[in-house]
Amino acid sequence: MGGSCVRRRPAGKRGLVLLYIFLRTLQESEAGHIRYSVPEETDKGFFVGNISNDLGLEPWELAERRIRIISRDRMQLFALNPRSGSLITAGRLDREELCETVSSCFLNIEILVEDTLKIYGVEVEIMDINDNAPSFQEAEIEIKVSEHASPGSRFPLPSARDPDVGMNSLQRYQLNPNSYFSLQMRGGTDGAKNPELVLEGSLDREREAAHHLLLTAFDGGDPIHQGAVAIHVVVLDVNDHVPKFTQSVYRVSIPEDLSSGTRVLMVNATDPDEGINGEVVYSFRNMESKTSEIFQLDSQTGEVLIRGSLDFEKYRFYEMEIQGQDGGGLSTTAKVFITVVDVNDNAPEITITSSTNSVLENSPPGTVIALLNVQDQDSGENGQVSCFIPNSLPFKLEKTYGNYYKLITNRMLDREQVHSYNITLVAKDQGFPPLSTETHISIKVADDNDNPPTFVDSSYSVYIPENNPRGASFFSVMALDLDSRENSQVTYSLVEDALQGAPLSSYISINSDTGTLYALHSFDYEQFRDLQLWVTAKDSGNPSLSSNVSVSIFVLDQNDNAPEILYPTLPIDGSTGVELAPRYAEPGYLVTKVVAVDKDSGQNAWLSYHLLKASEPGLFQVGLHTGEVRTARALLDRDALKQSLVVAVQDHGQPPLSATVTLTVAIADSIPDVLADLGSLEAPRDSQASDLTLYLVVAVAAVSCVFLAFVIVLLALRLRRWHASRLLQAAGGGLLGAPASASQFVGVDGVRAFLQTYSHEVSLTTGSRESHVIFPQPNYADTLLSQESCGKSEPLLITENSAADLGNPDSTNNQVRLSASQLLVSLHKSFRWLFQNKTKQNKTNLFLVGGCIRFIHI
């Protein structure tokens, strides 16, 4: 088993962008040993390995089976992620800190599965990255070489150290180019290569006393890191030179107020020789007693220090001679002249005569803040004083009389930008060095109502769900006034407006102190979906200032309306409607269509239709999105005549709402079947109801027989006329070639016209406790039924073949498909009185519903 992980480490302080290819290998032996690899310097939570997968577990089993790390040494370095089931780092991993100089760094931890008490050993290899540069222990080294040293002499150099391993460790050294030295490597006993400095030519100290070299160490990482050390080579020589001062005469001026121990100056004599021959000792020569009381000399450093106190009025000038001598006895001298300078030892004094601690903002420039006086006890230039304001503040000083100044404003102040000032006044004399004095004046800027309240946003949009609780807060506006005290106290109000003929305040109210908006009514998304109002924020200043902001409130739709079924509509008395389906209907035949709407919007109004219950499962199906009720298979003889369906209409809201409708489907081929089957749907409850049903059936049968006899007679007359015309044509001989279908069509046309006059639809249902007669329109697949179309007829369609059969007197299978709604209307009028009386007494459930009547001619 194995895997790989690629991790790009971001650049740190060294500006490195490293691409890590993390190869994780997993090896599991009989003892359950697992091995991973992870680069060093990774962040906390870095993926080490999929421990749950390697243990053959699911991530959620880590917590359930109480799997944990029990290693004592490295427990703080790794952790288990119970969500992903992986082993991750618990902190930053530093290979050099964990394994120091070991080339391969392995950390061993143990995983305990508590429910099985099985321990798995996990070995994690910490892979090295080039995160360390070679470094030397010292920043600079010094090597002393005699100027008489022979070429080829070797001088050992310090070695650099790089804690990285492999190619990331120290690889080579480099010496800067020069004419006297070169770099060579010498192998050590441990196999390491140590650098050595090799002298290539003769040295001359008088020509070049020192050589400055740079030794650089490089590693082999990518990018390459380096470290360097400075090498200072000193060339040694003998005493063959006399010390020499840097100046033959030293001149210095010192103030009279220097304290004892203060350094006045420092003389310096150099000797190019080495060792004791180059060491110079300083001393005074021919020094007066008064000078020796005031000054002292450091023999090693050449510093001239103050011993006593200086007085400009007594001694203004000193002269002395200093000798410098090396260890070989050679010496030289230099002159020192010291001048004492008068000191400005009195600082100016500032006296504030009068001042105010506050000034009104928007005051005109030139408003007086304070009056002050400046004095200095010194004379001459040391007593000449200038007064100023160091900062770029909106104030300035104007000199009035003598040493008096007035502090005034130089521009208008704005309290909202700066509410107070701490003014520093500086008085400075013209002495050398100048002395100065500072004093401070604190000024508060008094507020003026010059800022209107400002809303945080230029406009607000609020979204509130409908059916919100009345009186609950739903939003808050905030206006800020940069002024202070009463000028910043803001009150809120609503701008008067009307909503649907009612004042806005009857719907929304606002807290005048906090700006919180409250809903006084429960909003209905179906009534209005949004409204806009204006909020006014007004401060308490004099005069007061105000501002307005627009608040747009959008009502969010909630699923608070159940679907409403438009079709089929139930009768007002609660009875169930009946739909007809022919027995010869093929699979997919459209029986009816359930139509519903939802007053909500969006997905709350997305409707789906489901068949909840059916008396014959698998016979009907309902379109999920159309609501069409179709046959799922062909009707069988064993299928019951009366089929009851419960269709549910459900929206997609949360939670979803639904409505149901019960459909009754009657299956029949002809009116006799309908009547017979409907009569068998429900047994008569008493003798009067049975008599009423019998009367109606007999009446319908009688009228149907009369109508059928009339049609037969009419057809016989038509056929007789047609037969006579054929005989005449045969006798005349002139019409022998005329097609028989022409006269045959003429005969059928009269029948068609007659039948079309009486073509209607009739349907019957049962199941109500009262009798009704209804005349619905034909059942179309994609239109809704409307009461306005009830009673409309469809023309009788007779095909050409049917017309031919009617013209044939020997045919016994002629069928005429027609509707008899007009006939049933007449029948309904004739028996209206009978229905009214009988149904009131017997509660007979008999309805006339839409359907097609087919008469079979025998």
Tab-separated table of C-alpha atoms in Angstrom, residues 248-250 252 264-265 284-288 291-292 294-297 304-305 317-322 334-338:
chain	number	residue	atom	x	y	z
A	248	SER	CA	51.540	68.772	15.600
A	249	VAL	CA	49.260	71.321	17.342
A	250	TYR	CA	45.902	70.554	18.988
A	252	VAL	CA	40.213	73.106	21.485
A	264	VAL	CA	38.636	67.759	26.827
A	265	LEU	CA	40.412	66.176	23.897
A	284	PHE	CA	53.084	66.187	29.889
A	285	ARG	CA	56.352	68.163	29.327
A	286	ASN	CA	57.204	71.576	30.794
A	287	MET	CA	53.727	72.006	32.328
A	288	GLU	CA	52.849	74.947	34.583
A	291	THR	CA	47.652	73.803	34.314
A	292	SER	CA	48.478	70.640	36.219
A	294	ILE	CA	43.108	71.813	36.075
A	295	PHE	CA	44.039	69.043	33.627
A	296	GLN	CA	45.283	65.459	33.701
A	297	LEU	CA	46.562	63.104	30.967
A	304	VAL	CA	43.135	65.038	28.400
A	305	LEU	CA	40.625	65.232	31.290
A	317	PHE	CA	43.433	80.114	27.824
A	318	TYR	CA	45.766	77.142	28.554
A	319	GLU	CA	48.875	75.884	26.702
A	320	MET	CA	50.683	72.567	27.242
A	321	GLU	CA	53.117	70.125	25.555
A	322	ILE	CA	52.549	66.351	25.350
A	334	ALA	CA	52.878	67.945	20.200
A	335	LYS	CA	51.400	71.295	21.363
A	336	VAL	CA	47.919	71.627	22.958
A	337	PHE	CA	46.012	74.962	23.187
A	338	ILE	CA	42.801	75.044	25.256
